[in-house]
Every structure is written in structure tokens, then in C-alpha cells.
Amino acid sequence: MCGIVGLMAKQAVNQGIYDALTVLQHRGQDAAGMMTWHEGRFLLRKSNGLVRDVFHTRHMARLKGSLGIGHVRYPTAGSSSEAESQPFYVNSPYGIALAHNGNLTNSDQLKQELFSSDLRHINTSSDSEVLLNVFAHELGKQGLHLGPGDVFDAVRRVHRRCKGGYASVAIINGVGLVAFRDPHGIRPVVFGTRDEGAGQEVMIASESVALDVGGFELHRDLAPGEAIFVDMDGEIHTQQCADAPQLTSCIFEHVYLARPDSILDGAYVYGTRMQMGRKLGDRIQSEWPDHDIDVVIPIPDTSRTSALELAQHLGVTYREGFMKNRYIGRTFIMPGQTQRRKSVRQKLNAIGIEFKGKNVLLVDDSIVRGTTCRQIIQMAREAGARKVYFASAAPPVRYPNVYGIDMPAAGELIAHGRSEAEVGELIGADRIFYQDLEDLKAACREVNPNLEAFDCSVFDGNYVTGDIDDAYLAALEASRNDDAKQQSAGDHALVGTHNLEDDIDD
Ligand SMILES: O=P(O)(O)OC[C@H]1O[C@H](OP(=O)(O)OP(=O)(O)O)[C@H](O)[C@@H]1O
Ligand SMILES: NC(=O)CC[C@H](N)C(=O)O
Ligand SMILES: [Mg+2]
């Protein structure tokens, strides 16, 4: 779940893209990048780190042009090396730059095809470089003087070749800005416009919050399979490019990934999280009518919205019992388990008086590896809690994700192969409550009734693209478990080859 942004403006886009990336930072903390287009040239700055660390004044000054794309990365394929940060560039045809959120599930096969049939070499192990080259190859079949129809034809063929989750934004040199969303709409992407007197400006981004900050009016989400093309005059063209599009967006965006002030597929994430809190409150009430919970305490940050609603619904006092260090980012999207474990302690500290002698219900949005809840429960006990109950606003996460969330190894998921009660015991809770999957779906539908189906694979093991089997998952687990990733990080650091050299000194 990286963050992507594209901007076609009437003035320099560097600051606008920077601002958008800072509000999409929660989608990726490993690397950031920006590519602008100026007088027929692409200008690039990308590196490992947070947005504020990657772009210094000297980089910004050189990122000229009124057309650009940006990316914040949370790696789900390849390595976390700087060489695989985005955007990527390919010089033929025309010159194309691309940024991608999601994960291709057939990138190995595509890489082979690109080499043996399309005569294209992929120099990194990133699936995004594969996606860019498939798009480039298909665009190359259209000939010179590209129009909207040519771009859409190429996207149609990309959809036929690529499997998995992909929301992408690209610049075609001298032609315009393009974005497309996979036929299941797994990852989000929205677009909007603003006019500050010089004409229409267009922003495309992973989440509507980026548009809010830039003063853009949200038009809508791209539909699954749809593409948008903004020509050099700022004219917008859209077209459905998939043969059988079906919206099954990733429900985990609502649980954890997206910001609550974003609107995804017509549903306010804040609203869906509130509904999750209510449903979970109902479940606790019906399973345990004579509960002895004294206080409901959220695990900052993401669970706050649902925990507050849960407490109100249950009629129990809500208190902020953990203080969050605002300088530590999200722990779940950190690359290694050692770093994640250490960061929980750095990030959260208990306020003793909220725990002493009380029966507390701790609420989190989800339990994935169990890194957070194990330590938090221990902290609550050390702070003097009598009983510690734990509630998750999402159902048990039992299956790997293959569409752009870095949960590749079933063995690392605490609920994999375990009952709810077993998880409760393992994390040291006196009692555990999980959301029911049907209730989670209903929570989202209550905010937007048109949301019929979702990708819920991490909860039910049903992969909407239909191409995932046990052999695929076993190979993924072997290549991307925490140990394997650490090993490959070292290997790739040695290569360090960029597919377009950053022409700006560090
Ligand atoms: O079971 P785990 O593997 O620990 O994963 C789940 C936890 O990770 C996330 O928090 P994170 O710190 O990433 O971000 P937040 O501040 O947005 O809650 C999520 O909100 C849970 O608290
Ligand atoms: N989280 C994502 O969207 C990652 C995009 C891409 N698969 C990468 O690893 O760079
Ligand atoms: Mg959290």
C-alpha cells in the first residue's frame, strides 16, 4: 500500500506533489520519490527515507515543470533498496515514468515474457518496473502521435496481461498524464480538479486527503479497470478498459491502511471505522451481557475512531490510556520484526492512573503479527490493570496478502491456524473479542450501500484474482519471510542500480 500522486498544473508542481506525499506518508515510510517533466526531460529525485528527509531545497529547486508524479513506498516485492524506490523510468517508447501502488501476482511470468517476447530487460526485482515495461510495450504498438484512444487501448492490453493489484500513475513524455486501476479495483485511486484562474489543474492520488490538502475538488474514484488520461492542455479523458471489471476493493484499507479523513469508493473511512466500533460493541454486549469492563482504551493511532464509538455504544467510559510519541511512524509497515518490536515501546507509553485497579478493554483496529498487542497488554498489566481484555475491530488475520500489503508469510500471522481463544491466550489477554467478517463488510456497506463485494483475502483466504494457489503462497512465504527479506536487502544494496540515475547529487 504505497501512496501515489500525479499532478498536471498550470504552474510548478514540485511543492504540490511534496505536500500530497506528506499526507500520504502513512501509506509508505521506506522511500519517497518524485519525477517531474520539464521541456521534454524527466527530472528525478528518489531515495530511502521519509518525504521530509528525501527532498531538500536543492532537490526541490531542480524538480522543475508543471507535470509530475510522486510515490511513497512500502515494499511488497523485490527489496527495499533505493534502486527499487519509485517512480521508475523507461526511455522507449516516447519516455515514460510510472509510480505504482499494489502488487502484481504474475510478475515472474511477465518478466520472462518481457525478455523473451518483448525484448525488454528488467534490471531490478521490483514488480513495478515490470508493470511499467508491460505498459510501455503495449503503448509502443500504437505508433506515433498518441491520442486518448491509443492510451486506453494500451491499458486494455495491460489489464489482459497483468494480474494482481495495481493503481498506477504515469507520465508519457510530451503526451500527458495517465492513471489506471486494476479490474478488481483492489487498491484505491481518486482524481479531482482545481482552477486558480489559469485553467483546469488535475490531481490523481491514492486517497482523497491528498486532494483536500492541495485545494482540489474530489470528482470520484477511478472505477475498477478504468483509466484516466489528462492531455497536455489539461483536458480529462476517461474510459473503462477492462473486459469484466468488478469492484472488490481491499477491505483492509478501511480497517487500517487509509487515513480516516479519506473517502474511498464513496465511503468515508472515518464512518466505516465508527461502524466497526458499533458492530464490535454489539458483539461484546451479546457475548457478554454482564461484562465487568471499567474502561475502554484505544491503541493509538488507528483504532481511536472505532474504540470511541465502541465505548459509547457499550456505555463504558472511554479514556486515552496510552500516549503516542508523535515522532515515531507506523510500526506495522516497518521492514523487520526487530525494528517493529522495538518501536512499539518507543511509540506508546501507558498513563498509570488509567489502569490502576481497573478492568480495561484495549481496542485495536487489527491484530496481525501480534507485535503491538502482546507488548501493550504487558504494559497495561505493569501499569496496574486488574483484568486486561482485548478487542480487534477486524476479524482474525489468518492468510497472507498478495495485493500490496506486506504480509507474505502465513507463519508470521499470529491467528494463522489458531482459534480466537488461542490467540487471546498467546497474547496474554484475559478475554479476546474479534469482529465478525460479515459485520466488517456490513460496517462498510452502511456507509456506502453500493459496496457489494470486497477483497477480504487476509481474513477468508479467498483471492479475488483467482490465480493464487498453495504453491504460490508457499513460494511467496519462502522468498519474503522476514529472514529472507533481510538477506535480500543486503544483496540488493550491493547492486544499487537505478533505472534512471537521479541527476541530483545527494
Ligand atoms: O499485530 P501487529 O503486527 O502489531 O499489527 C497491528 C498493529 O499495527 C498497526 O499499528 P501501527 O503502529 O502500524 O500504526 P497506527 O499508529 O496507525 O495505529 C495497527 O494499527 C495495529 O496497532
Ligand atoms: N505497497 C506497495 O504498493 C508496493 C508497490 C510495489 N509492489 C513495490 O514493492 O514497490
Ligand atoms: Mg496501531
XYZ file of C-alpha atoms and ligand atoms in Angstrom:
539
model
C 0.000 0.000 0.000
C 2.257 2.709 -1.253
C 0.983 6.182 -1.956
C 0.882 7.605 -5.474
C 0.169 11.069 -6.818
C 0.083 12.674 -10.257
C -0.318 16.375 -10.934
C -0.895 18.326 -14.139
C -0.906 22.016 -13.264
C -0.516 25.474 -14.762
C 2.449 26.191 -12.538
C 5.359 24.287 -10.970
C 4.150 21.021 -9.440
C 7.083 20.195 -7.128
C 5.589 21.712 -3.976
C 2.105 20.352 -4.700
C 3.478 16.829 -5.110
C 5.614 17.187 -1.980
C 2.574 18.295 0.026
C 0.488 15.415 -1.307
C 3.218 12.913 -0.449
C 3.443 14.183 3.112
C -0.249 13.441 3.666
C 0.154 10.038 2.032
C 3.160 9.229 4.233
C 1.125 6.745 6.287
C 0.999 4.528 3.144
C 4.769 4.128 2.929
C 7.702 5.148 5.089
C 10.595 3.329 3.401
C 11.301 5.528 0.404
C 9.939 8.519 -1.452
C 10.361 9.833 -4.946
C 9.226 12.434 -7.429
C 9.631 12.705 -11.172
C 8.711 15.880 -12.980
C 8.618 16.617 -16.689
C 10.080 19.845 -17.998
C 10.707 20.841 -21.627
C 10.981 17.279 -22.862
C 13.112 15.997 -19.977
C 12.348 13.937 -16.927
C 13.834 15.084 -13.615
C 14.070 12.635 -10.748
C 14.695 12.586 -7.039
C 14.128 9.381 -5.105
C 15.740 7.812 -2.098
C 15.105 5.794 1.052
C 13.527 7.721 3.892
C 10.541 9.850 4.769
C 9.360 12.604 2.440
C 10.861 15.316 4.622
C 14.260 13.567 4.553
C 14.363 12.748 0.855
C 13.555 16.166 -0.629
C 15.828 19.011 0.358
C 15.624 22.537 -1.001
C 18.257 21.825 -3.649
C 16.289 18.837 -4.932
C 13.051 20.763 -4.995
C 14.626 23.630 -6.914
C 15.689 21.266 -9.673
C 12.392 19.368 -9.925
C 11.027 21.815 -12.495
C 7.912 21.545 -14.594
C 4.156 21.696 -14.406
C 3.652 17.943 -14.752
C 4.874 15.339 -12.278
C 4.258 12.173 -10.316
C 5.275 11.102 -6.803
C 5.452 7.995 -4.669
C 5.899 6.906 -1.063
C 6.976 3.289 -0.769
C 6.197 0.360 1.480
C 7.904 -2.523 -0.325
C 5.884 -5.623 -1.125
C 8.100 -7.033 -3.854
C 11.791 -7.044 -4.580
C 13.945 -5.358 -1.975
C 13.794 -2.135 -0.020
C 16.912 -0.886 -1.798
C 16.985 2.673 -3.054
C 17.257 1.327 -6.596
C 13.722 -0.024 -6.282
C 12.188 3.146 -4.936
C 9.812 4.856 -7.321
C 8.958 6.417 -9.778
C 10.555 4.224 -12.451
C 11.514 5.395 -15.908
C 11.824 3.719 -19.305
C 13.117 5.516 -22.370
C 11.202 3.650 -25.061
C 8.676 4.296 -26.440
C 8.447 8.082 -26.027
C 9.895 8.141 -22.486
C 7.567 7.033 -19.700
C 7.695 7.450 -15.901
C 5.456 5.388 -13.617
C 4.569 5.025 -9.941
C 2.620 2.046 -8.648
C 0.651 1.056 -5.570
C -0.144 -2.620 -5.276
C 1.458 -5.883 -6.187
C 1.459 -7.937 -9.360
C 0.855 -11.620 -8.747
C 2.273 -12.780 -12.100
C 5.361 -10.590 -12.262
C 7.789 -13.548 -12.635
C 5.951 -14.799 -15.675
C 5.674 -11.268 -17.100
C 9.370 -10.703 -16.582
C 10.094 -13.807 -18.658
C 7.698 -12.718 -21.373
C 9.143 -9.233 -21.428
C 12.581 -10.657 -22.024
C 11.852 -13.451 -24.452
C 8.983 -11.950 -26.467
C 9.076 -8.204 -25.939
C 12.884 -7.972 -25.838
C 12.878 -5.847 -22.706
C 15.260 -6.176 -19.795
C 14.152 -5.589 -16.203
C 17.070 -4.516 -14.061
C 15.530 -4.665 -10.586
C 13.392 -7.205 -8.766
C 10.539 -4.723 -8.498
C 7.144 -5.698 -9.888
C 6.551 -2.009 -10.604
C 9.365 -1.959 -13.169
C 7.636 -4.953 -14.765
C 4.315 -3.101 -14.859
C 5.961 -0.065 -16.435
C 7.554 -2.189 -19.145
C 4.332 -4.022 -19.964
C 2.608 -0.652 -20.296
C 5.485 0.691 -22.388
C 5.476 -2.332 -24.665
C 1.737 -2.116 -25.229
C 1.932 1.633 -25.828
C 4.686 1.058 -28.364
C 2.246 -0.837 -30.555
C 0.140 2.278 -31.082
C 2.580 4.225 -33.240
C 3.373 7.934 -33.217
C 1.035 10.811 -32.242
C -0.743 9.178 -29.331
C -4.315 10.198 -28.588
C -6.566 9.189 -25.690
C -7.816 6.130 -27.608
C -4.263 4.849 -28.058
C -3.523 5.182 -24.360
C -6.748 3.371 -23.459
C -6.034 0.565 -25.935
C -2.644 0.049 -24.325
C -4.187 -0.030 -20.823
C -6.734 -2.579 -22.057
C -3.877 -4.881 -23.037
C -2.082 -4.201 -19.738
C -5.197 -5.457 -17.946
C -5.152 -8.623 -20.045
C -1.527 -9.327 -19.192
C -1.137 -8.158 -15.596
C -2.701 -9.874 -12.599
C -2.933 -8.633 -9.040
C -3.482 -5.220 -7.506
C -2.314 -2.065 -9.246
C -3.241 1.563 -9.040
C -0.738 3.413 -11.199
C 0.057 6.861 -12.388
C 2.358 7.622 -15.315
C 3.710 10.447 -17.441
C 4.167 9.931 -21.164
C 6.754 12.383 -22.440
C 5.049 15.227 -24.291
C 1.705 13.391 -24.322
C 0.171 13.648 -20.862
C -0.629 12.125 -17.507
C -2.238 8.668 -17.246
C -3.593 6.613 -14.378
C -5.255 3.229 -14.300
C -6.747 0.895 -11.711
C -6.788 -2.896 -11.876
C -10.033 -4.630 -12.966
C -10.900 -5.526 -9.336
C -10.168 -2.045 -8.022
C -8.147 -3.602 -5.224
C -6.058 -0.527 -4.468
C -7.647 2.926 -4.343
C -7.139 5.906 -6.657
C -9.129 9.110 -6.963
C -8.963 12.250 -9.083
C -10.076 15.845 -8.802
C -9.565 19.311 -10.220
C -8.964 22.892 -9.176
C -8.916 26.154 -11.068
C -6.967 29.023 -9.571
C -7.584 31.319 -12.551
C -5.083 29.923 -15.034
C -7.211 26.957 -16.142
C -8.036 23.445 -15.012
C -5.450 21.563 -12.975
C -5.791 17.862 -12.258
C -4.592 15.750 -9.362
C -4.726 11.961 -9.205
C -3.895 10.332 -5.859
C -4.244 7.200 -3.751
C -6.504 8.946 -1.242
C -8.780 11.979 -1.334
C -6.928 13.534 1.600
C -4.136 14.497 -0.833
C -6.665 16.411 -2.918
C -8.065 18.175 0.154
C -4.656 19.483 1.116
C -3.954 20.773 -2.396
C -7.324 22.533 -2.662
C -8.620 20.120 -5.318
C -12.254 19.173 -5.576
C -12.729 15.413 -5.467
C -14.504 14.215 -8.602
C -14.575 10.482 -7.938
C -12.624 7.245 -7.645
C -11.395 5.597 -10.794
C -13.691 2.639 -11.384
C -12.079 -0.814 -11.388
C -10.442 -1.287 -14.802
C -10.884 2.367 -15.713
C -8.136 4.669 -16.980
C -7.850 8.432 -16.943
C -5.766 10.401 -19.426
C -5.043 14.099 -18.965
C -3.669 15.664 -22.154
C -1.131 18.479 -22.205
C -3.951 21.072 -22.237
C -5.332 19.659 -19.001
C -8.350 18.052 -20.697
C -9.589 14.938 -18.891
C -10.496 11.755 -20.780
C -11.654 8.562 -19.058
C -12.553 5.120 -20.326
C -13.338 1.678 -18.978
C -10.527 -0.568 -20.234
C -11.238 -3.929 -18.578
C -13.220 -6.788 -20.110
C -15.041 -7.767 -16.905
C -14.476 -5.138 -14.208
C -15.777 -5.852 -10.728
C -15.226 -3.725 -7.655
C -13.708 -5.862 -4.914
C -11.567 -3.269 -3.184
C -9.291 -4.213 -0.303
C -11.297 -4.065 2.916
C -8.082 -3.648 4.920
C -7.884 -0.087 3.545
C -10.907 0.645 5.734
C -9.557 -1.278 8.696
C -6.061 0.209 8.828
C -4.326 1.429 5.687
C -6.178 4.609 4.731
C -6.459 7.825 6.668
C -9.836 8.269 8.367
C -10.362 11.629 6.646
C -10.199 9.990 3.208
C -13.182 8.936 1.147
C -12.572 5.598 -0.587
C -15.011 4.307 -3.196
C -17.600 6.700 -1.907
C -17.228 5.736 1.756
C -15.748 7.984 4.421
C -13.143 5.854 6.184
C -13.950 7.664 9.410
C -17.554 6.492 9.018
C -16.674 2.878 8.246
C -14.401 2.750 11.306
C -17.163 4.169 13.502
C -19.490 1.443 12.258
C -16.820 -1.156 13.013
C -16.759 0.113 16.596
C -20.525 -0.163 16.896
C -20.651 -3.672 15.486
C -17.873 -4.806 17.775
C -19.658 -3.224 20.735
C -22.782 -5.174 19.796
C -20.818 -8.379 19.649
C -19.291 -7.858 23.082
C -22.681 -6.953 24.507
C -24.340 -10.060 23.137
C -21.483 -12.456 24.006
C -21.000 -10.984 27.462
C -24.079 -9.077 28.664
C -22.877 -8.903 32.275
C -19.348 -7.754 31.424
C -17.227 -6.057 34.067
C -15.308 -3.652 31.813
C -14.486 -0.406 33.666
C -12.836 1.492 30.854
C -12.238 1.298 27.090
C -8.751 2.312 25.947
C -7.655 2.620 22.290
C -4.235 1.657 20.963
C -3.213 4.826 19.122
C -3.457 5.776 16.390
C -5.684 3.941 14.001
C -8.070 2.289 16.467
C -9.170 5.570 18.038
C -12.190 6.113 15.798
C -13.676 2.665 16.353
C -12.732 2.470 20.045
C -14.562 5.701 20.882
C -17.682 4.520 19.119
C -17.445 1.083 20.725
C -17.218 2.641 24.198
C -20.204 4.920 23.635
C -22.237 2.062 22.241
C -21.351 -0.154 25.194
C -21.969 2.664 27.661
C -18.465 2.403 29.138
C -16.047 5.264 29.833
C -13.506 5.925 27.070
C -10.039 7.029 28.113
C -6.755 7.691 26.317
C -4.548 5.413 28.414
C -1.598 5.327 26.031
C 0.363 8.342 24.928
C 1.796 8.173 21.434
C 5.206 9.564 20.588
C 4.366 11.718 17.595
C 7.829 11.315 16.107
C 7.568 7.566 15.585
C 5.759 6.389 12.491
C 3.568 3.358 11.943
C 5.167 0.215 13.317
C 3.303 -2.327 11.220
C 4.785 -1.038 7.962
C 8.347 -1.065 9.255
C 10.546 -3.561 7.435
C 11.815 -6.012 10.102
C 10.341 -7.653 13.176
C 13.143 -6.444 15.498
C 12.532 -2.838 14.479
C 8.764 -3.264 14.764
C 9.031 -4.750 18.245
C 11.351 -2.037 19.488
C 9.231 0.727 18.002
C 6.090 -0.248 19.910
C 7.815 0.640 23.187
C 9.246 3.830 21.759
C 5.893 4.786 20.360
C 3.432 4.041 23.144
C 3.607 4.661 26.873
C 0.942 3.890 29.477
C -0.628 6.504 31.722
C -0.681 4.666 35.048
C -3.782 6.226 36.617
C -5.982 4.944 33.803
C -5.033 1.340 34.555
C -4.516 1.003 38.292
C -7.029 -1.485 39.743
C -9.276 -1.380 36.651
C -10.647 -3.944 34.241
C -9.631 -2.466 30.920
C -10.763 -3.269 27.411
C -7.974 -2.419 24.977
C -9.158 -1.858 21.420
C -7.029 -2.080 18.300
C -8.057 -1.909 14.659
C -6.418 -5.252 13.915
C -4.040 -7.885 15.230
C -1.630 -9.028 12.522
C 1.662 -10.413 13.827
C 0.666 -9.667 17.408
C 3.685 -7.413 17.911
C 1.671 -4.499 19.259
C -0.934 -6.226 21.394
C 1.497 -8.507 23.243
C 3.568 -5.573 24.458
C 0.593 -3.363 25.117
C -1.104 -5.956 27.287
C 2.084 -6.356 29.285
C 2.334 -2.580 29.674
C -1.263 -2.418 30.883
C -0.542 -5.074 33.485
C 2.651 -3.350 34.591
C 0.612 -0.159 34.952
C -1.604 -1.969 37.472
C -4.616 -3.179 35.449
C -6.659 -5.866 37.226
C -8.003 -7.552 34.094
C -6.919 -6.863 30.526
C -9.412 -7.658 27.762
C -8.561 -7.118 24.130
C -10.815 -6.340 21.165
C -9.929 -6.169 17.472
C -12.117 -4.119 15.128
C -11.140 -6.546 12.354
C -11.572 -10.322 12.214
C -8.551 -12.604 12.766
C -5.890 -12.064 10.083
C -5.148 -15.629 9.039
C -3.943 -15.505 5.426
C -1.143 -13.730 3.573
C -1.739 -10.690 1.416
C -0.591 -10.730 -2.196
C -2.015 -7.412 -3.406
C 0.218 -4.757 -1.868
C 0.300 -5.276 1.894
C 3.492 -6.813 3.171
C 2.053 -9.859 4.933
C 3.565 -12.579 2.754
C 4.096 -15.310 5.342
C 1.189 -17.137 6.961
C 3.586 -18.417 9.633
C 4.181 -14.843 10.834
C 0.458 -14.142 11.383
C -0.493 -14.793 14.976
C -4.019 -16.015 14.144
C -2.923 -18.368 11.374
C -4.085 -21.853 12.328
C -5.305 -20.662 15.742
C -8.707 -20.147 17.267
C -9.674 -16.759 18.704
C -9.272 -18.095 22.232
C -5.799 -19.444 21.434
C -4.726 -16.034 20.183
C -6.114 -14.460 23.346
C -4.060 -16.823 25.445
C -0.918 -16.281 23.406
C -1.060 -12.506 23.684
C -1.791 -12.708 27.393
C -5.339 -11.284 27.371
C -7.930 -12.319 29.928
C -10.510 -12.357 27.160
C -10.420 -11.553 23.446
C -13.059 -10.267 21.049
C -12.792 -10.161 17.301
C -15.054 -8.523 14.729
C -17.125 -10.889 12.650
C -16.255 -10.712 8.902
C -19.876 -10.216 7.848
C -20.130 -7.371 10.366
C -16.984 -5.787 8.954
C -18.454 -5.840 5.451
C -21.753 -4.525 6.775
C -19.908 -1.689 8.539
C -18.547 -0.507 5.180
C -21.864 -1.013 3.392
C -23.678 1.032 5.979
C -21.604 3.992 4.822
C -21.880 3.175 1.119
C -24.549 0.565 0.245
C -23.105 0.220 -3.269
C -20.053 -1.575 -1.917
C -21.232 -5.082 -2.695
C -18.021 -7.085 -2.545
C -14.516 -6.723 -1.152
C -11.136 -8.356 -1.256
C -11.117 -9.913 2.227
C -8.323 -12.377 1.482
C -6.391 -11.740 4.692
C -9.488 -12.801 6.628
C -11.006 -15.559 4.474
C -8.187 -16.740 2.192
C -10.296 -16.028 -0.896
C -8.135 -14.302 -3.517
C -10.348 -12.347 -5.915
C -7.950 -12.538 -8.882
C -8.355 -16.318 -8.954
C -4.680 -17.039 -9.658
C -3.408 -17.785 -6.152
C -2.880 -21.364 -5.057
C -0.986 -23.074 -2.232
C 2.169 -23.405 -4.322
C 2.156 -19.650 -4.990
C 1.731 -18.874 -1.296
C 4.459 -21.332 -0.296
C 6.916 -19.770 -2.751
C 5.975 -16.273 -1.560
C 6.475 -17.231 2.066
C 9.862 -18.761 1.307
C 11.097 -15.711 -0.579
C 9.596 -12.920 1.512
C 9.515 -14.032 5.126
C 11.327 -11.671 7.476
C 14.629 -13.571 7.385
C 14.656 -13.895 3.608
C 13.934 -10.182 3.219
C 16.832 -9.233 5.412
C 19.127 -11.392 3.337
C 17.928 -9.910 0.036
C 18.210 -6.343 1.383
C 21.956 -6.959 1.720
C 22.235 -8.434 -1.771
C 20.413 -5.595 -3.443
C 22.294 -2.904 -1.614
C 25.374 -4.178 -3.436
C 23.743 -3.813 -6.843
C 22.308 -0.363 -6.275
C 21.477 0.154 -9.939
C 18.932 2.812 -10.691
C 16.948 2.520 -13.834
C 17.200 6.284 -14.277
C 20.013 7.975 -12.474
C 18.964 10.628 -10.070
C 20.646 13.608 -11.719
C 20.670 15.473 -8.443
C 23.563 14.953 -6.055
C 22.559 13.692 -2.610
O -0.358 -7.091 15.301
P 0.653 -6.174 14.708
O 1.561 -6.912 13.775
O 1.374 -5.364 15.711
O -0.114 -5.193 13.724
C -1.258 -4.464 14.067
C -0.922 -3.125 14.658
O -0.121 -2.359 13.730
C -0.814 -1.180 13.356
O -0.364 -0.059 14.086
P 0.762 0.957 13.585
O 1.681 1.275 14.689
O 1.389 0.447 12.341
O 0.008 2.275 13.106
P -1.047 3.269 13.770
O -0.269 4.270 14.580
O -1.708 3.898 12.579
O -2.013 2.520 14.595
C -2.255 -1.457 13.662
O -2.967 -0.260 13.908
C -2.162 -2.302 14.912
O -1.965 -1.485 16.044
N 2.954 -1.310 -1.199
C 3.015 -1.131 -2.488
O 2.093 -0.658 -3.116
C 4.311 -1.570 -3.150
C 4.428 -1.320 -4.633
C 5.464 -2.253 -5.261
N 4.989 -3.604 -5.270
C 6.789 -2.135 -4.525
O 7.155 -3.024 -3.793
O 7.436 -1.132 -4.675
Mg -1.900 0.660 15.548
